Coordinates of C-alpha atoms in Angstrom, one line a residue:
X263 CA 136.8 7.4 -178.9
X264 CA 139.7 8.5 -176.8
X265 CA 138.3 12.0 -176.5
X266 CA 135.0 10.7 -175.2
X267 CA 136.8 8.7 -172.5
X268 CA 138.8 11.7 -171.3
X269 CA 135.6 13.7 -171.1
X270 CA 133.9 11.1 -169.0
X271 CA 136.9 11.1 -166.6
X272 CA 136.7 14.8 -166.3
X273 CA 133.1 14.7 -165.4
X274 CA 133.6 11.9 -162.9
X275 CA 136.0 14.1 -160.9
X276 CA 133.2 16.6 -160.1
X277 CA 130.6 13.9 -159.4
X278 CA 129.8 13.5 -155.7
X279 CA 129.8 10.0 -154.3
X280 CA 127.1 10.5 -151.8
X281 CA 123.5 11.2 -152.6
X282 CA 123.3 13.8 -149.8
X283 CA 126.2 15.7 -151.4
X284 CA 124.6 15.5 -154.8
X285 CA 121.3 16.9 -153.3
X286 CA 123.2 19.7 -151.6
X287 CA 125.0 20.7 -154.8
X288 CA 121.7 20.5 -156.7
X289 CA 120.1 22.7 -154.0
X290 CA 122.8 25.3 -154.5
X291 CA 122.2 25.4 -158.2
X292 CA 118.4 25.3 -157.9
X293 CA 117.9 27.6 -155.0
X294 CA 120.2 30.5 -155.6
X295 CA 119.3 31.5 -159.1
X296 CA 115.5 31.4 -158.5
X297 CA 115.9 33.5 -155.3
X298 CA 117.8 36.2 -157.1
X299 CA 115.4 35.9 -160.0
X300 CA 112.6 36.3 -157.4
X301 CA 114.3 39.5 -156.2
X302 CA 114.5 40.8 -159.7
X303 CA 110.9 39.9 -160.5
X304 CA 109.7 41.4 -157.1
X305 CA 111.4 44.6 -158.0
X306 CA 109.7 44.8 -161.3
X307 CA 106.3 43.8 -159.9
X308 CA 106.7 46.5 -157.2
X309 CA 107.5 49.0 -159.9
X310 CA 104.7 48.0 -162.1
X311 CA 102.2 47.8 -159.2
X312 CA 103.2 51.3 -158.1
X313 CA 102.7 52.6 -161.6
X314 CA 99.4 50.8 -162.0
X315 CA 98.1 52.0 -158.7
X316 CA 99.2 55.6 -159.4
X317 CA 97.6 55.4 -162.8
X318 CA 94.3 54.1 -161.3
X319 CA 94.4 56.8 -158.5
X320 CA 95.0 59.5 -161.1
X321 CA 92.3 58.2 -163.3
X322 CA 89.9 58.3 -160.4
X323 CA 91.1 61.8 -159.5
X324 CA 90.6 62.9 -163.1
X325 CA 87.1 61.4 -163.2
X326 CA 86.2 63.1 -159.9
X327 CA 87.6 66.4 -161.2
X328 CA 85.6 66.0 -164.4
X329 CA 82.4 65.4 -162.4
X330 CA 83.1 68.5 -160.3
X331 CA 83.7 70.5 -163.5
X332 CA 80.5 69.2 -164.9
X333 CA 78.6 70.5 -161.9
X334 CA 80.0 74.0 -162.3
X335 CA 79.6 74.0 -166.1
X336 CA 76.1 72.6 -166.0
X337 CA 75.2 75.4 -163.7
X338 CA 76.3 77.8 -166.4
X339 CA 74.3 75.8 -169.0
X340 CA 71.2 76.0 -166.8
X341 CA 71.7 79.7 -166.4
X342 CA 71.9 80.1 -170.1
X343 CA 68.6 78.2 -170.5
X344 CA 66.9 80.4 -167.9
X345 CA 68.1 83.5 -169.8
X346 CA 67.1 82.1 -173.2
X347 CA 63.6 81.2 -171.9
X348 CA 63.0 84.6 -170.4
X349 CA 60.2 86.1 -172.5
X350 CA 61.1 89.7 -171.8
X351 CA 64.7 89.4 -173.0
X352 CA 63.5 87.4 -176.1
X353 CA 60.9 90.1 -177.0
X354 CA 63.5 92.8 -176.6
X355 CA 65.9 91.0 -178.9
X356 CA 63.2 90.2 -181.4
X357 CA 62.2 93.9 -181.6
X358 CA 65.7 95.3 -181.5
X359 CA 65.6 95.9 -185.3
X360 CA 62.8 98.5 -185.0
X361 CA 64.0 100.2 -181.9
X362 CA 65.5 103.7 -181.9
X363 CA 68.8 104.4 -180.3
X364 CA 67.1 105.9 -177.3
X365 CA 64.9 102.8 -176.9
X366 CA 68.0 100.6 -177.2
X367 CA 69.7 102.7 -174.5
X368 CA 66.7 102.0 -172.2
X369 CA 66.8 98.3 -173.3
X370 CA 70.4 98.2 -172.1
X371 CA 69.4 99.2 -168.6
X372 CA 66.4 96.9 -168.5
X373 CA 68.3 93.9 -169.9
X374 CA 71.1 94.2 -167.4
X375 CA 68.5 94.4 -164.6
X376 CA 66.8 91.3 -165.9
X377 CA 70.0 89.4 -166.1
X378 CA 70.8 90.4 -162.6
X379 CA 67.4 89.3 -161.4
X380 CA 67.6 85.9 -163.1
X381 CA 71.0 85.3 -161.6
X382 CA 69.9 86.3 -158.1
X383 CA 66.5 84.7 -158.1
X384 CA 67.8 81.2 -159.0
X385 CA 71.0 81.2 -156.8
X386 CA 73.3 80.2 -159.6
X387 CA 77.0 79.6 -158.8
X388 CA 78.8 82.7 -160.3
X389 CA 82.1 82.3 -158.5
X390 CA 84.0 81.7 -161.7
X391 CA 81.8 83.8 -164.0
X392 CA 83.7 86.9 -165.1
X393 CA 81.0 88.4 -167.3
X394 CA 77.8 87.7 -169.3
X395 CA 76.8 89.5 -172.4
X396 CA 73.8 89.5 -174.7
X397 CA 74.1 90.5 -178.3
X398 CA 71.0 91.8 -180.2
X399 CA 70.5 91.7 -184.0
X400 CA 72.6 94.9 -184.3
X401 CA 75.3 93.2 -182.2
X402 CA 74.7 95.8 -179.5
X403 CA 76.0 94.3 -176.3
X404 CA 74.2 94.2 -172.9
X405 CA 76.6 92.9 -170.3
X406 CA 76.6 91.9 -166.7
X407 CA 80.0 92.1 -165.0
X408 CA 81.7 94.2 -167.5
X409 CA 81.2 97.4 -169.6
X410 CA 78.9 97.1 -172.6
X411 CA 81.4 96.5 -175.3
X412 CA 82.3 93.6 -177.6
X413 CA 86.0 93.5 -176.8
X414 CA 88.1 93.2 -179.9
X415 CA 85.0 93.3 -182.1
X416 CA 84.1 96.8 -180.9
X417 CA 85.0 98.2 -184.4
X418 CA 83.0 100.0 -187.1
X419 CA 82.3 96.8 -189.1
X420 CA 81.4 94.8 -185.9
X421 CA 78.6 92.8 -187.6
X422 CA 80.8 91.4 -190.4
X423 CA 83.7 90.7 -188.0
X424 CA 81.5 88.7 -185.6
X425 CA 79.7 86.7 -188.3
X426 CA 83.0 85.8 -189.9
X427 CA 84.5 84.5 -186.7
X428 CA 85.0 80.8 -186.2
X429 CA 83.2 80.8 -182.8
X430 CA 80.1 82.4 -184.3
X431 CA 80.0 79.8 -187.0
X432 CA 80.2 77.0 -184.4
X433 CA 77.5 78.5 -182.3
X434 CA 75.2 78.7 -185.3
X435 CA 75.9 75.1 -186.3
X436 CA 75.2 74.0 -182.7
X437 CA 71.5 75.0 -183.2
X438 CA 71.0 76.4 -179.8
X439 CA 73.3 74.1 -177.7
X440 CA 75.8 75.8 -175.4
X441 CA 79.3 75.6 -177.1
X442 CA 82.4 75.9 -174.9
X443 CA 85.5 77.5 -176.4
X444 CA 89.0 77.2 -174.8
X445 CA 89.6 81.0 -175.1
X446 CA 87.8 84.3 -174.5
X447 CA 85.9 84.8 -177.8
X448 CA 85.8 88.6 -177.1
X449 CA 89.6 88.5 -177.0
X450 CA 90.2 90.8 -174.0
X451 CA 91.1 88.4 -171.2
X452 CA 93.6 85.6 -171.6
X453 CA 92.7 84.1 -168.2
X454 CA 89.1 83.2 -169.1
X455 CA 87.2 81.0 -171.6
X456 CA 83.8 81.4 -173.1
X457 CA 80.5 79.6 -173.4
X458 CA 78.3 80.7 -176.4
X459 CA 74.6 80.0 -177.0
X460 CA 72.5 81.1 -179.9
X461 CA 69.1 82.8 -179.3
X462 CA 66.6 81.4 -181.7
X463 CA 63.1 82.8 -182.3
X464 CA 60.6 80.2 -181.0
X465 CA 57.9 81.9 -183.1
X466 CA 59.8 81.4 -186.3
X467 CA 59.3 78.0 -188.0
X468 CA 62.9 77.9 -189.1
X469 CA 64.2 79.0 -185.7
X470 CA 65.6 82.4 -186.9
X471 CA 68.5 83.7 -184.8
X472 CA 67.6 86.8 -182.8
X473 CA 70.8 87.2 -180.7
X474 CA 73.8 85.6 -178.9
X475 CA 74.6 84.9 -175.3
X476 CA 78.3 84.9 -174.4
X477 CA 79.4 83.8 -170.9
X478 CA 83.1 84.4 -169.9
X479 CA 84.4 82.0 -167.2
X480 CA 87.6 82.3 -165.2
X481 CA 90.2 79.6 -165.9
X482 CA 91.0 79.6 -162.2
X483 CA 88.0 77.3 -162.0
X484 CA 90.3 74.4 -163.0
X485 CA 92.6 75.1 -160.2
X486 CA 89.8 74.3 -157.7
X487 CA 88.6 71.4 -159.8
X488 CA 91.9 69.6 -160.0
X489 CA 93.0 70.6 -156.4
X490 CA 96.2 68.6 -156.5
X491 CA 99.6 69.0 -155.0
X492 CA 102.5 69.7 -157.3
X493 CA 104.5 66.9 -155.6
X494 CA 102.0 64.5 -157.1
X495 CA 102.4 65.8 -160.6
X496 CA 100.5 68.4 -162.6
X497 CA 97.2 68.7 -164.4
X498 CA 96.2 70.0 -167.8
X499 CA 92.9 70.7 -169.6
X500 CA 93.3 70.3 -173.4
X501 CA 90.8 71.0 -176.2
X502 CA 91.6 68.2 -178.7
X503 CA 88.9 69.2 -181.2
X504 CA 91.3 71.4 -183.2
X505 CA 94.6 70.5 -184.8
X506 CA 96.9 71.4 -183.2
X507 CA 95.2 70.7 -179.9
X508 CA 94.9 73.7 -177.6
X509 CA 95.9 73.9 -173.9
X510 CA 93.0 75.5 -171.9
X511 CA 94.6 75.3 -168.5
X512 CA 97.2 76.3 -167.5
X513 CA 98.3 78.9 -170.0
X514 CA 100.8 77.3 -172.5
X515 CA 103.6 79.6 -171.3
X516 CA 103.0 78.4 -167.8
X517 CA 103.1 74.6 -168.4
X518 CA 106.0 72.6 -166.9
X519 CA 107.5 71.0 -168.9
X520 CA 107.0 73.0 -172.1
X521 CA 104.7 71.1 -174.4
X522 CA 105.3 71.2 -178.2
X523 CA 102.3 72.0 -180.4
X524 CA 100.5 69.1 -182.2
X525 CA 97.5 66.8 -181.8
X526 CA 96.6 65.4 -178.4
X527 CA 98.2 62.1 -179.2
X528 CA 101.4 63.8 -180.4
X529 CA 101.5 65.8 -177.1
X530 CA 101.1 62.7 -175.0
X531 CA 103.6 60.8 -177.1
X532 CA 106.2 63.6 -176.6
X533 CA 105.6 63.7 -172.9
X534 CA 106.0 59.9 -172.6
X535 CA 109.3 60.1 -174.5
X536 CA 110.5 62.6 -171.9
X537 CA 109.8 60.1 -169.1
X538 CA 106.3 61.1 -167.9
X539 CA 103.5 58.8 -166.8
X540 CA 100.3 60.1 -168.4
X541 CA 96.6 59.6 -167.3
X542 CA 93.7 61.2 -169.3
X543 CA 89.9 61.5 -169.0
X544 CA 87.4 63.1 -171.3
X545 CA 85.0 65.6 -169.8
X546 CA 81.4 65.1 -170.8
X547 CA 80.2 68.7 -170.9
X548 CA 83.0 70.3 -172.9
X549 CA 84.5 67.2 -174.5
X550 CA 87.9 68.5 -173.4
X551 CA 90.5 66.1 -172.2
X552 CA 91.8 66.3 -168.6
X553 CA 95.4 65.1 -168.3
X554 CA 97.6 64.3 -165.3
X555 CA 101.4 63.9 -165.8
X556 CA 104.2 63.0 -163.4
X557 CA 107.8 62.0 -163.9
X558 CA 108.4 58.3 -163.6
X559 CA 111.8 58.9 -161.9
X560 CA 110.0 60.7 -159.1
X561 CA 107.3 58.1 -158.9
X562 CA 109.7 55.2 -158.7
X563 CA 112.0 56.5 -155.9
X564 CA 110.2 54.2 -153.5
X565 CA 110.4 51.4 -156.0
X566 CA 114.2 51.6 -156.0
X567 CA 114.3 51.3 -152.2
X568 CA 112.0 48.3 -152.5
X569 CA 114.4 46.7 -155.0
X570 CA 117.4 47.1 -152.7
X571 CA 115.5 45.6 -149.7
X572 CA 114.2 42.8 -151.9
X573 CA 117.8 42.0 -153.0
X574 CA 119.0 41.8 -149.3
X575 CA 116.0 39.6 -148.3
X576 CA 116.6 37.3 -151.3
X577 CA 120.2 36.9 -150.3
X578 CA 119.3 36.1 -146.7
X579 CA 116.7 33.6 -147.9
X580 CA 119.3 32.0 -150.1
X581 CA 121.7 31.4 -147.1
X582 CA 118.9 30.1 -145.0
X583 CA 117.8 27.7 -147.7
X584 CA 121.3 26.3 -148.2
X585 CA 121.7 25.8 -144.5
X586 CA 118.4 24.0 -144.1
X587 CA 119.0 21.9 -147.3
X588 CA 122.3 20.7 -145.9
X589 CA 120.8 19.5 -142.6
X590 CA 117.7 17.8 -144.0
X591 CA 118.8 16.6 -147.4
X592 CA 119.7 13.2 -146.2
X593 CA 116.2 12.4 -144.7
X594 CA 113.9 14.0 -147.2
X595 CA 114.9 12.5 -150.5
X596 CA 112.6 9.5 -150.4
X597 CA 109.4 11.3 -149.2
X598 CA 110.1 14.1 -151.7
X599 CA 110.0 11.6 -154.5
X600 CA 106.8 10.3 -153.2
X601 CA 105.4 13.8 -153.0
X602 CA 106.6 14.6 -156.5
X603 CA 104.8 11.5 -157.8
X604 CA 101.6 12.6 -156.1
X605 CA 101.9 16.1 -157.5
X606 CA 102.5 14.8 -161.0
X607 CA 99.4 12.6 -160.9
X608 CA 97.3 15.5 -159.5
X609 CA 98.7 17.8 -162.3
X610 CA 97.7 15.2 -164.9
X611 CA 94.1 15.3 -163.7
X612 CA 93.9 12.5 -161.1
X613 CA 91.8 13.5 -158.1
X614 CA 92.3 10.2 -156.3
X615 CA 95.2 11.1 -154.0
X616 CA 96.4 8.2 -151.8
X617 CA 99.5 7.2 -149.9
X618 CA 100.7 7.9 -146.4
X619 CA 103.7 9.9 -145.1
X620 CA 105.9 9.7 -142.0
X621 CA 105.2 12.1 -139.2
X622 CA 107.9 14.7 -140.2
X623 CA 108.1 18.0 -142.0
X624 CA 107.9 16.4 -145.5
X625 CA 105.0 14.2 -144.3
X626 CA 103.2 17.4 -143.1
X627 CA 103.7 18.9 -146.5
X628 CA 102.3 15.8 -148.1
X629 CA 99.3 15.8 -145.9
X630 CA 98.8 19.5 -146.4
X631 CA 99.0 19.0 -150.2
X632 CA 96.3 16.3 -150.0
X633 CA 94.1 18.6 -147.9
X634 CA 94.7 21.6 -150.3
X635 CA 93.8 19.5 -153.3
X636 CA 90.5 18.6 -151.7
X637 CA 89.9 22.2 -150.7
X638 CA 90.7 23.3 -154.2
X639 CA 87.9 21.2 -155.6
X640 CA 85.5 22.8 -153.1
X641 CA 86.8 26.3 -153.9
X642 CA 86.2 25.7 -157.6
X643 CA 82.5 24.8 -156.8
X644 CA 82.2 27.9 -154.6
X645 CA 83.8 30.1 -157.2
X646 CA 81.3 29.0 -159.8
X647 CA 78.3 29.9 -157.5
X648 CA 80.0 33.2 -156.5
X649 CA 80.3 34.2 -160.2
X650 CA 76.6 33.5 -160.7
X651 CA 75.7 35.6 -157.7
X652 CA 78.0 38.4 -158.9
X653 CA 76.4 38.4 -162.3
X654 CA 73.0 38.7 -160.7
X655 CA 74.2 41.6 -158.5
X656 CA 75.7 43.4 -161.5
X657 CA 72.4 43.2 -163.3
X658 CA 70.4 44.6 -160.3
X659 CA 72.9 47.4 -159.9
X660 CA 72.7 48.4 -163.5
X661 CA 68.9 48.3 -163.4
X662 CA 68.9 50.6 -160.3
X663 CA 71.1 53.2 -161.9
X664 CA 68.8 53.9 -164.8
X665 CA 65.7 54.8 -162.8
X666 CA 66.9 58.1 -161.3
X667 CA 67.9 59.4 -164.7
X668 CA 64.3 59.8 -165.9
X669 CA 63.1 61.2 -162.5
X670 CA 65.8 63.9 -162.6
X671 CA 64.9 65.2 -166.0
X672 CA 61.2 65.3 -165.3
X673 CA 61.4 67.0 -161.9
X674 CA 63.8 69.6 -163.5
X675 CA 61.0 70.4 -166.1
X676 CA 58.3 70.6 -163.4
X677 CA 60.5 73.0 -161.4
X678 CA 61.0 75.1 -164.5
X679 CA 57.3 75.3 -165.2
X680 CA 56.5 76.2 -161.7
X681 CA 59.0 79.0 -161.8
X682 CA 57.3 80.2 -165.0
X683 CA 53.8 79.9 -163.4
X684 CA 52.6 77.2 -165.8
X685 CA 50.9 75.4 -162.9
X686 CA 48.2 73.4 -164.9
X687 CA 50.9 71.9 -167.2
X688 CA 53.1 71.2 -164.2
X689 CA 50.2 69.4 -162.6
X690 CA 49.6 67.3 -165.8
X691 CA 53.2 66.5 -166.0
X692 CA 53.3 65.4 -162.3
X693 CA 50.3 63.1 -162.9
X694 CA 52.0 61.6 -165.9
X695 CA 55.2 61.1 -163.9
X696 CA 53.2 59.4 -161.1
X697 CA 51.5 57.0 -163.6
X698 CA 54.9 56.4 -165.2
X699 CA 56.5 55.4 -161.9
X700 CA 53.6 53.1 -161.0
X701 CA 54.5 51.2 -164.1
X702 CA 58.2 51.3 -163.6
X703 CA 58.0 50.0 -160.0
X704 CA 55.9 47.1 -161.2
X705 CA 55.5 45.6 -157.7
X706 CA 59.3 45.0 -157.5
X707 CA 59.4 42.7 -160.5
X708 CA 62.3 43.2 -163.0
X709 CA 60.2 42.3 -166.0
X710 CA 57.1 43.9 -167.4
X711 CA 54.6 43.1 -170.2
X712 CA 55.3 44.8 -173.5
X713 CA 51.9 46.7 -173.4
X714 CA 52.8 48.2 -170.0
X715 CA 56.3 49.3 -171.3
X716 CA 54.4 51.0 -174.2
X717 CA 52.0 52.6 -171.7
X718 CA 55.1 53.9 -169.9
X719 CA 56.3 55.5 -173.1
X720 CA 52.9 57.2 -173.7
X721 CA 53.2 58.9 -170.3
X722 CA 56.7 59.9 -171.0
X723 CA 55.7 61.5 -174.4
X724 CA 52.9 63.3 -172.6
X725 CA 55.5 64.9 -170.3
X726 CA 57.8 65.8 -173.2
X727 CA 55.0 67.3 -175.3
X728 CA 54.0 69.5 -172.3
X729 CA 57.6 70.7 -172.0
X730 CA 58.0 71.4 -175.7
X731 CA 54.6 72.6 -176.6
X732 CA 53.5 69.5 -178.6
X733 CA 56.6 69.4 -180.9
X734 CA 56.8 65.6 -181.0
X735 CA 54.6 63.0 -182.7
X736 CA 54.6 59.5 -181.4
X737 CA 53.6 56.4 -183.3
X738 CA 53.6 52.7 -182.1
X739 CA 53.5 49.9 -184.7
X740 CA 53.6 46.9 -182.5
X741 CA 52.2 43.5 -183.4
X742 CA 49.3 42.7 -180.9
X743 CA 50.8 39.2 -180.6
X744 CA 53.7 40.4 -178.6
X745 CA 51.9 42.8 -176.2
X746 CA 51.6 40.1 -173.6
X747 CA 55.2 39.0 -173.6
X748 CA 57.4 39.8 -170.6
X749 CA 60.5 41.9 -171.2
X750 CA 63.1 43.6 -169.0
X751 CA 61.5 46.9 -167.9
X752 CA 62.9 50.3 -168.7
X753 CA 64.5 49.2 -172.0
X754 CA 62.4 51.0 -174.7
X755 CA 61.7 54.2 -172.6
X756 CA 65.4 55.2 -172.4
X757 CA 65.7 54.8 -176.2
X758 CA 62.8 57.1 -176.7
X759 CA 64.3 59.6 -174.2
X760 CA 67.6 59.5 -176.1
X761 CA 65.7 60.2 -179.4
X762 CA 64.0 63.2 -177.8
X763 CA 67.1 64.8 -176.2
X764 CA 69.7 64.1 -178.8
X765 CA 67.7 63.8 -182.0
X766 CA 64.6 65.9 -181.9
X767 CA 65.3 68.6 -179.3
X768 CA 68.2 70.2 -181.3
X769 CA 66.1 69.9 -184.5
X770 CA 64.2 73.0 -185.7
X771 CA 60.5 72.5 -185.8
X772 CA 58.4 69.3 -185.2
X773 CA 59.7 65.8 -185.1
X774 CA 58.5 62.2 -184.7
X775 CA 59.4 59.1 -182.8
X776 CA 58.2 55.7 -184.1
X777 CA 58.4 52.3 -182.3
X778 CA 58.2 49.0 -184.2
X779 CA 57.7 45.6 -182.5
X780 CA 57.1 42.1 -183.8
X781 CA 58.1 38.5 -183.2
X782 CA 61.0 37.2 -185.2
X783 CA 61.2 33.4 -184.6
X784 CA 62.1 32.8 -181.0
X785 CA 63.2 36.4 -180.6
X786 CA 61.3 39.7 -180.0
X787 CA 62.4 42.6 -182.3
X788 CA 61.9 46.2 -181.4
X789 CA 63.1 49.4 -183.2
X790 CA 63.0 53.0 -182.0
X791 CA 63.4 55.5 -184.9
X792 CA 63.4 59.3 -185.0
X793 CA 63.7 61.9 -187.8
X794 CA 66.0 64.2 -185.8
X795 CA 69.4 65.7 -186.5
X796 CA 71.2 62.3 -186.6
X797 CA 75.0 62.0 -186.1
X798 CA 78.1 61.2 -188.1
X799 CA 79.7 58.7 -185.7
X800 CA 77.4 56.2 -183.9
X801 CA 80.3 55.4 -181.5
X802 CA 79.3 58.6 -179.7
X803 CA 76.5 56.6 -178.2
X804 CA 79.1 54.7 -176.1
X805 CA 80.0 57.9 -174.2
X806 CA 76.4 58.5 -173.2
X807 CA 74.9 57.2 -169.9
X808 CA 71.5 56.0 -171.1
X809 CA 72.2 53.9 -174.2
X810 CA 75.3 52.3 -172.6
X811 CA 73.2 51.3 -169.6
X812 CA 70.5 49.7 -171.8
X813 CA 73.1 47.8 -173.8
X814 CA 74.8 46.4 -170.6
X815 CA 71.4 45.5 -169.0
X816 CA 70.4 43.6 -172.1
X817 CA 73.7 41.7 -172.2
X818 CA 73.6 40.8 -168.5
X819 CA 69.9 39.7 -168.5
X820 CA 69.5 38.0 -171.9
X821 CA 73.1 37.0 -172.5
X822 CA 75.2 37.2 -175.7
X823 CA 72.2 36.1 -177.9
X824 CA 70.7 39.7 -177.5
X825 CA 71.7 42.4 -180.0
X826 CA 71.8 46.2 -179.9
X827 CA 72.3 48.0 -183.2
X828 CA 72.5 51.8 -183.8
X829 CA 72.4 53.4 -187.2
X830 CA 72.2 57.1 -188.0
X831 CA 72.5 59.6 -190.8
X832 CA 73.1 63.3 -190.2
X833 CA 70.0 65.3 -190.9
X834 CA 67.9 62.2 -191.5
X835 CA 67.5 60.7 -188.0
X836 CA 68.6 57.7 -185.9
X837 CA 67.4 54.1 -185.6
X838 CA 68.1 51.7 -182.7
X839 CA 67.2 48.1 -183.1
X840 CA 67.2 45.5 -180.3
X841 CA 66.6 41.7 -180.5
X842 CA 66.0 39.6 -177.3
X843 CA 65.1 36.0 -176.7
X844 CA 62.5 35.7 -173.8
X845 CA 63.1 33.0 -171.2
X846 CA 60.9 29.9 -171.4
X847 CA 58.7 30.9 -168.5
X848 CA 58.0 34.3 -170.1
X849 CA 57.0 32.7 -173.4
X850 CA 54.7 30.1 -171.8
X851 CA 53.0 32.6 -169.6
X852 CA 52.2 35.3 -172.2
X853 CA 52.6 33.8 -175.7

């Protein structure tokens, strides 16, 4: 009992008698710590903002660099296609088994001239192309841009050495697709990398290989692709498909800092431990990873100056706050309590704000708070309407993006046929394209009857069968009861296009695409199935442009009730199922 009394006496010595003095003491305790905390938080926010902005800028730079690299690399892919489609070169390779050494010597001269003619006649970008070599069935080389030899494979047992190499095996497994390797497959130039494409005999049902096409590209291409200042960090191109991952650009002995071997994630983890900020982006054409790294200490030099300035400003604000609080503390206690009560009621949900204030600073704050509370209610309503408009704008933007995709692929084919003088087929393809676009325009409406969407697919299959000499069969098993329903246009056609390019085109021989359609309760069910090459990981579809666009459009237009399911088995084919619930006006109109 006596100890408690002594404690109370000690406390009473430090208790101010006047309310103003108590307010002033409270202001000291309440204002100084928050201001210095504000300085500390401001410093961290500035640092985090600087790092986030730098990361976003670097990600945008990497994405732009990847798109530039795609343009250069796709030019090489298109060149390979022109060479592979050249009938004269294909005939020479097919007949190389029966030619004499003198005939092969003449073939060497003719092949090089044909390669030069293809390159010159189509104005391909060859700035970064070191050389281009064609291998026949005897692995005799016919090269543009270098002597006719196979580099390190120019040995007596050349055939066995080439066929036992890892790059040859990958080229065969790719079934005619262009495969990019992070090194020169001929092994005679460390400053270049290679693209390899297998020649397949179109007259052979099983697509028998008749040769190889090896294109060697200079790694200096990445220097112009990244085009960044060393003061802003450095760039890497890494092939993460192997373990350990392989640095494509720059050469591993030229990287700064030195990077230990390991997987891509291990490399990035080691660099982050060394104090580097890492940004990465996957290139679509090569599936290599483009990486930007910069030391955090260099990046945060400005942030340190911001922290110092913030500390000085916070200290100055603290002094000003104390001075003002000392002057006005005696006159603002009562209106502050009134204002506090008003805020508490508003915070609890009350929107009926009453009461009046005197015509002073605190009164102005009170009136301002009342006005802000009313404006906040109006802003909530405006925000709701703005979100609805933004949702509609996103839907229209996604719909607009998917239309040029089909036009680009078809015009590319018409151009190729015109170059090969297949004018009647080009005219038929142009007519099918015209009819297809009449349906896709649909008088500006975003929805289309199911039967017109199927008609659109028929025109598309006409175009593709002209391109691929009737390789594809098309079957539609759609319930007649759903043909009149309205659905979002350009939904099924991109799925058929995906089946052609990623499922059936790499497959040897003929293939088929089948569409199912029926009513499932209040929903419409559609499935697009092919018997193509399939895939191991269906998550690969998230990286493609077409399927991701269809999925996003369905979600934006039909909401979360829609579904989009992909299933696939390697060598057996792929099946994509979608389920949508038509809007009420679409059901009443066409049910």
